[in-house]
Short mmCIF file of C-alpha atoms and ligand atoms in Angstrom, two decimals:
data_model
loop_
_atom_site.label_atom_id
_atom_site.label_comp_id
_atom_site.label_asym_id
_atom_site.label_seq_id
_atom_site.Cartn_x
_atom_site.Cartn_y
_atom_site.Cartn_z
CA UNK A 1 -29.86 2.52 2.52
CA UNK A 2 -26.94 4.47 3.78
CA UNK A 3 -23.68 5.56 3.01
CA UNK A 4 -20.96 4.63 5.30
CA UNK A 5 -17.73 5.98 6.78
CA UNK A 6 -15.01 4.75 4.48
CA UNK A 7 -12.30 3.49 6.89
CA UNK A 8 -8.75 4.84 6.03
CA UNK A 9 -5.13 3.43 5.77
CA UNK A 10 -3.89 3.41 9.46
CA UNK A 11 -7.00 1.81 10.83
CA UNK A 12 -6.48 -2.04 12.42
CA UNK A 13 -9.62 -3.00 10.71
CA UNK A 14 -8.95 -2.82 7.29
CA UNK A 15 -5.75 -5.28 8.64
CA UNK A 16 -7.81 -8.84 9.66
CA UNK A 17 -8.57 -11.72 7.66
CA UNK A 18 -12.35 -11.23 6.80
CA UNK A 19 -15.04 -14.32 7.78
CA UNK A 20 -16.44 -16.31 5.33
CA UNK A 21 -20.31 -15.45 5.04
CA UNK A 22 -22.45 -18.58 6.17
CA UNK A 23 -26.13 -17.24 5.70
CA UNK A 24 -26.85 -16.19 2.22
CA UNK A 25 -30.35 -14.00 1.25
CA UNK A 26 -30.72 -12.60 4.51
CA UNK A 27 -31.95 -9.08 5.21
CA UNK A 28 -28.65 -8.01 6.89
CA UNK A 29 -26.41 -9.58 3.97
CA UNK A 30 -28.67 -7.61 1.60
CA UNK A 31 -29.33 -4.72 3.69
CA UNK A 32 -24.84 -4.62 3.45
CA UNK A 33 -24.54 -5.13 0.18
CA UNK A 34 -26.94 -2.33 -0.35
CA UNK A 35 -24.91 0.10 1.98
CA UNK A 36 -21.84 -1.19 -0.08
CA UNK A 37 -23.22 -0.02 -2.95
CA UNK A 38 -24.51 3.45 -1.67
CA UNK A 39 -21.16 3.96 -0.68
CA UNK A 40 -19.21 3.14 -3.69
CA UNK A 41 -20.87 5.20 -5.64
CA UNK A 42 -21.23 8.19 -3.37
CA UNK A 43 -17.29 7.91 -3.43
CA UNK A 44 -17.31 7.18 -7.36
CA UNK A 45 -15.48 4.09 -6.74
CA UNK A 46 -14.67 1.09 -8.88
CA UNK A 47 -14.93 -1.46 -6.30
CA UNK A 48 -15.21 -1.20 -2.31
CA UNK A 49 -14.81 -4.41 0.17
CA UNK A 50 -17.00 -4.91 3.07
CA UNK A 51 -13.77 -4.61 5.68
CA UNK A 52 -13.55 -0.79 3.89
CA UNK A 53 -16.64 0.27 5.99
CA UNK A 54 -15.39 -2.26 9.04
CA UNK A 55 -18.00 -4.82 8.16
CA UNK A 56 -15.14 -8.27 8.86
CA UNK A 57 -16.80 -10.11 5.97
CA UNK A 58 -15.54 -12.00 2.61
CA UNK A 59 -17.83 -9.75 0.45
CA UNK A 60 -16.96 -7.67 -2.26
CA UNK A 61 -18.60 -5.10 -4.81
CA UNK A 62 -17.41 -3.67 -8.13
CA UNK A 63 -18.26 -2.82 -11.81
CA UNK A 64 -18.75 0.41 -13.58
CA UNK A 65 -20.03 1.70 -17.49
CA UNK A 66 -17.69 4.25 -16.72
CA UNK A 67 -15.77 5.46 -14.07
CA UNK A 68 -14.92 9.33 -13.62
CA UNK A 69 -11.70 8.19 -11.24
CA UNK A 70 -10.29 5.47 -14.48
CA UNK A 71 -12.19 7.41 -17.62
CA UNK A 72 -9.83 5.08 -19.69
CA UNK A 73 -11.19 1.91 -17.99
CA UNK A 74 -13.15 -0.21 -19.80
CA UNK A 75 -16.60 -1.14 -18.65
CA UNK A 76 -16.42 -4.06 -15.97
CA UNK A 77 -20.02 -6.05 -15.06
CA UNK A 78 -21.32 -4.76 -11.95
CA UNK A 79 -20.96 -7.47 -8.98
CA UNK A 80 -21.48 -8.79 -6.03
CA UNK A 81 -18.91 -11.54 -5.08
CA UNK A 82 -18.79 -13.15 -1.89
CA UNK A 83 -16.48 -15.63 -0.17
CA UNK A 84 -14.06 -15.23 -3.40
CA UNK A 85 -11.57 -17.56 -4.53
CA UNK A 86 -8.89 -16.17 -6.76
CA UNK A 87 -6.38 -17.99 -8.87
CA UNK A 88 -3.97 -16.75 -12.08
CA UNK A 89 -4.82 -18.65 -15.24
CA UNK A 90 -1.02 -17.93 -16.20
CA UNK A 91 1.83 -16.76 -14.37
CA UNK A 92 2.06 -13.20 -16.63
CA UNK A 93 2.47 -10.04 -14.23
CA UNK A 94 1.33 -6.83 -15.62
CA UNK A 95 1.86 -3.30 -13.63
CA UNK A 96 -0.90 -0.66 -13.83
CA UNK A 97 -1.88 2.28 -11.78
CA UNK A 98 -4.07 1.69 -8.89
CA UNK A 99 -6.15 4.15 -6.04
CA UNK A 100 -8.06 2.61 -3.40
CA UNK A 101 -10.86 4.78 -1.27
CA UNK A 102 -9.18 3.93 1.67
CA UNK A 103 -6.12 5.26 0.79
CA UNK A 104 -7.27 8.70 -0.46
CA UNK A 105 -5.73 11.12 -2.86
CA UNK A 106 -2.70 8.69 -4.10
CA UNK A 107 -1.83 6.31 -6.78
CA UNK A 108 0.33 3.68 -7.42
CA UNK A 109 1.75 1.39 -9.88
CA UNK A 110 0.83 -2.10 -8.52
CA UNK A 111 2.09 -5.67 -10.42
CA UNK A 112 -0.92 -7.73 -10.84
CA UNK A 113 -1.29 -10.90 -12.78
CA UNK A 114 -2.73 -10.38 -15.95
CA UNK A 115 -5.49 -12.89 -16.04
CA UNK A 116 -7.47 -14.69 -13.65
CA UNK A 117 -10.06 -17.14 -12.70
CA UNK A 118 -12.47 -16.29 -9.88
CA UNK A 119 -15.45 -17.95 -8.16
CA UNK A 120 -17.37 -17.20 -5.30
CA UNK A 121 -21.36 -16.55 -4.67
CA UNK A 122 -23.64 -13.73 -5.24
CA UNK A 123 -25.90 -13.03 -2.60
CA UNK A 124 -28.60 -15.29 -3.18
CA UNK A 125 -25.94 -18.02 -2.92
CA UNK A 126 -25.92 -18.61 -6.39
CA UNK A 127 -22.29 -19.58 -7.82
CA UNK A 128 -20.06 -17.12 -9.72
CA UNK A 129 -17.72 -18.03 -12.06
CA UNK A 130 -16.10 -16.10 -14.28
CA UNK A 131 -11.94 -15.61 -16.44
CA UNK A 132 -11.08 -11.54 -16.69
CA UNK A 133 -8.16 -9.94 -17.87
CA UNK A 134 -7.30 -6.15 -18.16
CA UNK A 135 -8.71 -3.67 -15.64
CA UNK A 136 -11.50 -6.16 -14.39
CA UNK A 137 -8.80 -8.48 -13.14
CA UNK A 138 -7.13 -5.65 -11.52
CA UNK A 139 -10.00 -4.52 -9.93
CA UNK A 140 -10.92 -7.97 -8.68
CA UNK A 141 -7.41 -8.66 -7.16
CA UNK A 142 -7.57 -5.04 -5.48
CA UNK A 143 -10.60 -5.76 -4.18
CA UNK A 144 -10.09 -9.40 -2.66
CA UNK A 145 -6.63 -8.03 -1.34
CA UNK A 146 -8.79 -6.02 1.35
CA UNK A 147 -10.37 -9.53 2.49
CA UNK A 148 -6.83 -10.56 3.76
CA UNK A 149 -5.77 -6.80 5.23
CA UNK A 150 -3.59 -5.86 2.11
CA UNK A 151 -3.75 -2.74 0.49
CA UNK A 152 -2.19 -2.03 -2.82
CA UNK A 153 1.08 -0.07 -1.51
CA UNK A 154 2.00 -3.51 0.27
CA UNK A 155 1.82 -4.48 -3.34
CA UNK A 156 3.92 -2.57 -4.63
CA UNK A 157 7.52 -2.76 -5.92
CA UNK A 158 8.56 0.22 -6.88
CA UNK A 159 7.92 3.33 -4.79
CA UNK A 160 9.13 5.89 -7.05
CA UNK A 161 5.78 5.11 -8.99
CA UNK A 162 3.93 6.47 -5.91
CA UNK A 163 2.32 9.63 -5.92
CA UNK A 164 -0.15 12.09 -5.42
CA UNK A 165 -3.06 11.62 -7.96
CA UNK A 166 -3.62 15.31 -8.53
CA UNK A 167 0.16 15.73 -9.54
CA UNK A 168 0.20 12.36 -11.20
CA UNK A 169 -3.27 13.09 -13.32
CA UNK A 170 -3.92 16.55 -13.60
CA UNK A 171 -6.36 15.54 -15.94
CA UNK A 172 -8.43 14.15 -13.83
CA UNK A 173 -11.39 15.85 -13.28
CA UNK A 174 -11.58 18.00 -9.45
CA UNK A 175 -12.73 15.82 -7.02
CA UNK A 176 -11.93 12.60 -9.09
CA UNK A 177 -8.29 13.09 -7.90
CA UNK A 178 -9.24 13.40 -4.02
CA UNK A 179 -9.13 9.47 -3.65
NI1 NI B 1 -9.03 -0.42 -2.03
#
């Protein structure tokens, strides 16, 4: 369909609490999902949330077999997750590097729950229910934060571990370090 503009940090539309999707399997919803995938792939992203392209809806996508921006990350199943609810399986917190297409050129270390359970719906309205850990759990928490107006720098606890991707990860392919 279309590669859409990704909003950048500072845009107030990234700070909204997104509205739940109320109608599934509609042409408008399926077109939005397609735009999200086109936009995420064009940017080589690991995930993307509808608010990042200015759509105020509780809809995120994520997943890849291999990702140039996170070359060491294991595969994450390609997923469309609507009206998600995320909870910690236990209290363990792990720190790990994150970037965001709305915060281009930067990476930071963010504490996240190590293991989560998440529940939501696919575009047809079928229930998705999974447990996840590792990078999969991190991506889901990052993307779902976009639905409550949170960007990862607001989750950081140690700002000394925040910097330019090209400096922190000089071995990333040129172009992969832009976002
Ligand atoms: Ni993001």
